[in-house]
Amino acid sequence: MKTVGDKLEAFKVIGVKPGFNNHEENGVSAFEDITESSFPGKWKIIYFYPKDFTFVCPTEIVGFNNLAKDFEDRDAVLMGGSVDNEFCKLAWRRDHKDLDRLGHYQFSDTTGSLIDQLGIREKSAGVALRATFIVDPDNVIQHVSVNNLNVGRSPEEVLRILDGLQTDELCPCNRAAGGETL
């Protein structure tokens, strides 16, 4: 599994843009490729859930969505994904009232290339574990959290960790006597 200090390698997933419920609206596609080069200069909060249309997942997605503006205010792009395809994600948005016009990216990793690169595939079910990665603007992983399939996570805690990472250089407790970061 990739961990803190590792760099994201090349990847490509299909992103479902914020605010879309249909594959095309007003002549604009709901889909765009997301790669390691997307969102230059931004932090990335990449969270995974096992499958769309499951019981625990909407609670977490809504929790992250409620904080989408807070992540944006910190120059972070929020994106959650699973192995289900992009059309499934749009159908879930239309089907579940709390996911209607979701305000952050979802992504489809149907080949599992990003899941496998990060080492978070649950072996027997073949889906992503409930993993969260905070990646800095240089594509270096700064935080990793991985839960089993049935254990949710706290979006507020992810935001708190992002705040800590972004203020790390300012915190005197993280500096040695000579001023270098520990």
JSON list of N, CA, C and O in Angstrom, two decimals, residues 70 74 134 156-168:
[
{"chain": "A", "resi": 70, "resn": "ASP", "atom": "N", "xyz": [-15.68, 24.05, 2.75]},
{"chain": "A", "resi": 70, "resn": "ASP", "atom": "CA", "xyz": [-14.54, 24.15, 3.66]},
{"chain": "A", "resi": 70, "resn": "ASP", "atom": "C", "xyz": [-13.28, 23.59, 3.01]},
{"chain": "A", "resi": 70, "resn": "ASP", "atom": "O", "xyz": [-12.19, 24.18, 3.14]},
{"chain": "A", "resi": 74, "resn": "ARG", "atom": "N", "xyz": [-9.74, 25.72, 1.42]},
{"chain": "A", "resi": 74, "resn": "ARG", "atom": "CA", "xyz": [-8.36, 25.33, 1.75]},
{"chain": "A", "resi": 74, "resn": "ARG", "atom": "C", "xyz": [-7.59, 24.88, 0.50]},
{"chain": "A", "resi": 74, "resn": "ARG", "atom": "O", "xyz": [-6.59, 24.18, 0.59]},
{"chain": "A", "resi": 134, "resn": "ILE", "atom": "N", "xyz": [-4.88, 12.11, 1.56]},
{"chain": "A", "resi": 134, "resn": "ILE", "atom": "CA", "xyz": [-4.70, 13.55, 1.40]},
{"chain": "A", "resi": 134, "resn": "ILE", "atom": "C", "xyz": [-3.38, 13.70, 0.65]},
{"chain": "A", "resi": 134, "resn": "ILE", "atom": "O", "xyz": [-2.33, 13.24, 1.11]},
{"chain": "A", "resi": 156, "resn": "GLU", "atom": "N", "xyz": [-15.17, 15.29, 9.14]},
{"chain": "A", "resi": 156, "resn": "GLU", "atom": "CA", "xyz": [-14.65, 16.38, 9.97]},
{"chain": "A", "resi": 156, "resn": "GLU", "atom": "C", "xyz": [-13.20, 16.11, 10.38]},
{"chain": "A", "resi": 156, "resn": "GLU", "atom": "O", "xyz": [-12.38, 17.03, 10.44]},
{"chain": "A", "resi": 157, "resn": "GLU", "atom": "N", "xyz": [-12.89, 14.86, 10.65]},
{"chain": "A", "resi": 157, "resn": "GLU", "atom": "CA", "xyz": [-11.52, 14.49, 11.01]},
{"chain": "A", "resi": 157, "resn": "GLU", "atom": "C", "xyz": [-10.58, 14.67, 9.82]},
{"chain": "A", "resi": 157, "resn": "GLU", "atom": "O", "xyz": [-9.45, 15.12, 9.97]},
{"chain": "A", "resi": 158, "resn": "VAL", "atom": "N", "xyz": [-11.04, 14.37, 8.63]},
{"chain": "A", "resi": 158, "resn": "VAL", "atom": "CA", "xyz": [-10.22, 14.55, 7.43]},
{"chain": "A", "resi": 158, "resn": "VAL", "atom": "C", "xyz": [-9.93, 16.04, 7.25]},
{"chain": "A", "resi": 158, "resn": "VAL", "atom": "O", "xyz": [-8.78, 16.43, 6.96]},
{"chain": "A", "resi": 159, "resn": "LEU", "atom": "N", "xyz": [-10.92, 16.88, 7.46]},
{"chain": "A", "resi": 159, "resn": "LEU", "atom": "CA", "xyz": [-10.71, 18.33, 7.37]},
{"chain": "A", "resi": 159, "resn": "LEU", "atom": "C", "xyz": [-9.73, 18.81, 8.43]},
{"chain": "A", "resi": 159, "resn": "LEU", "atom": "O", "xyz": [-8.84, 19.62, 8.15]},
{"chain": "A", "resi": 160, "resn": "ARG", "atom": "N", "xyz": [-9.84, 18.28, 9.64]},
{"chain": "A", "resi": 160, "resn": "ARG", "atom": "CA", "xyz": [-8.92, 18.66, 10.72]},
{"chain": "A", "resi": 160, "resn": "ARG", "atom": "C", "xyz": [-7.48, 18.27, 10.36]},
{"chain": "A", "resi": 160, "resn": "ARG", "atom": "O", "xyz": [-6.54, 19.04, 10.57]},
{"chain": "A", "resi": 161, "resn": "ILE", "atom": "N", "xyz": [-7.32, 17.08, 9.78]},
{"chain": "A", "resi": 161, "resn": "ILE", "atom": "CA", "xyz": [-5.98, 16.63, 9.39]},
{"chain": "A", "resi": 161, "resn": "ILE", "atom": "C", "xyz": [-5.43, 17.51, 8.28]},
{"chain": "A", "resi": 161, "resn": "ILE", "atom": "O", "xyz": [-4.25, 17.90, 8.30]},
{"chain": "A", "resi": 162, "resn": "LEU", "atom": "N", "xyz": [-6.26, 17.88, 7.31]},
{"chain": "A", "resi": 162, "resn": "LEU", "atom": "CA", "xyz": [-5.82, 18.78, 6.25]},
{"chain": "A", "resi": 162, "resn": "LEU", "atom": "C", "xyz": [-5.34, 20.10, 6.84]},
{"chain": "A", "resi": 162, "resn": "LEU", "atom": "O", "xyz": [-4.29, 20.61, 6.46]},
{"chain": "A", "resi": 163, "resn": "ASP", "atom": "N", "xyz": [-6.11, 20.63, 7.80]},
{"chain": "A", "resi": 163, "resn": "ASP", "atom": "CA", "xyz": [-5.69, 21.88, 8.45]},
{"chain": "A", "resi": 163, "resn": "ASP", "atom": "C", "xyz": [-4.31, 21.71, 9.09]},
{"chain": "A", "resi": 163, "resn": "ASP", "atom": "O", "xyz": [-3.45, 22.59, 8.96]},
{"chain": "A", "resi": 164, "resn": "GLY", "atom": "N", "xyz": [-4.09, 20.61, 9.77]},
{"chain": "A", "resi": 164, "resn": "GLY", "atom": "CA", "xyz": [-2.80, 20.36, 10.40]},
{"chain": "A", "resi": 164, "resn": "GLY", "atom": "C", "xyz": [-1.68, 20.26, 9.38]},
{"chain": "A", "resi": 164, "resn": "GLY", "atom": "O", "xyz": [-0.59, 20.80, 9.58]},
{"chain": "A", "resi": 165, "resn": "LEU", "atom": "N", "xyz": [-1.93, 19.57, 8.28]},
{"chain": "A", "resi": 165, "resn": "LEU", "atom": "CA", "xyz": [-0.91, 19.43, 7.25]},
{"chain": "A", "resi": 165, "resn": "LEU", "atom": "C", "xyz": [-0.58, 20.77, 6.62]},
{"chain": "A", "resi": 165, "resn": "LEU", "atom": "O", "xyz": [0.59, 21.05, 6.33]},
{"chain": "A", "resi": 166, "resn": "GLN", "atom": "N", "xyz": [-1.58, 21.59, 6.42]},
{"chain": "A", "resi": 166, "resn": "GLN", "atom": "CA", "xyz": [-1.35, 22.88, 5.77]},
{"chain": "A", "resi": 166, "resn": "GLN", "atom": "C", "xyz": [-0.67, 23.89, 6.70]},
{"chain": "A", "resi": 166, "resn": "GLN", "atom": "O", "xyz": [-0.10, 24.85, 6.22]},
{"chain": "A", "resi": 167, "resn": "THR", "atom": "N", "xyz": [-0.73, 23.65, 7.99]},
{"chain": "A", "resi": 167, "resn": "THR", "atom": "CA", "xyz": [-0.08, 24.58, 8.93]},
{"chain": "A", "resi": 167, "resn": "THR", "atom": "C", "xyz": [1.18, 23.98, 9.52]},
{"chain": "A", "resi": 167, "resn": "THR", "atom": "O", "xyz": [1.80, 24.60, 10.38]},
{"chain": "A", "resi": 168, "resn": "ASP", "atom": "N", "xyz": [1.60, 22.81, 9.08]},
{"chain": "A", "resi": 168, "resn": "ASP", "atom": "CA", "xyz": [2.75, 22.10, 9.63]},
{"chain": "A", "resi": 168, "resn": "ASP", "atom": "C", "xyz": [4.00, 22.97, 9.70]},
{"chain": "A", "resi": 168, "resn": "ASP", "atom": "O", "xyz": [4.69, 22.99, 10.71]}
]
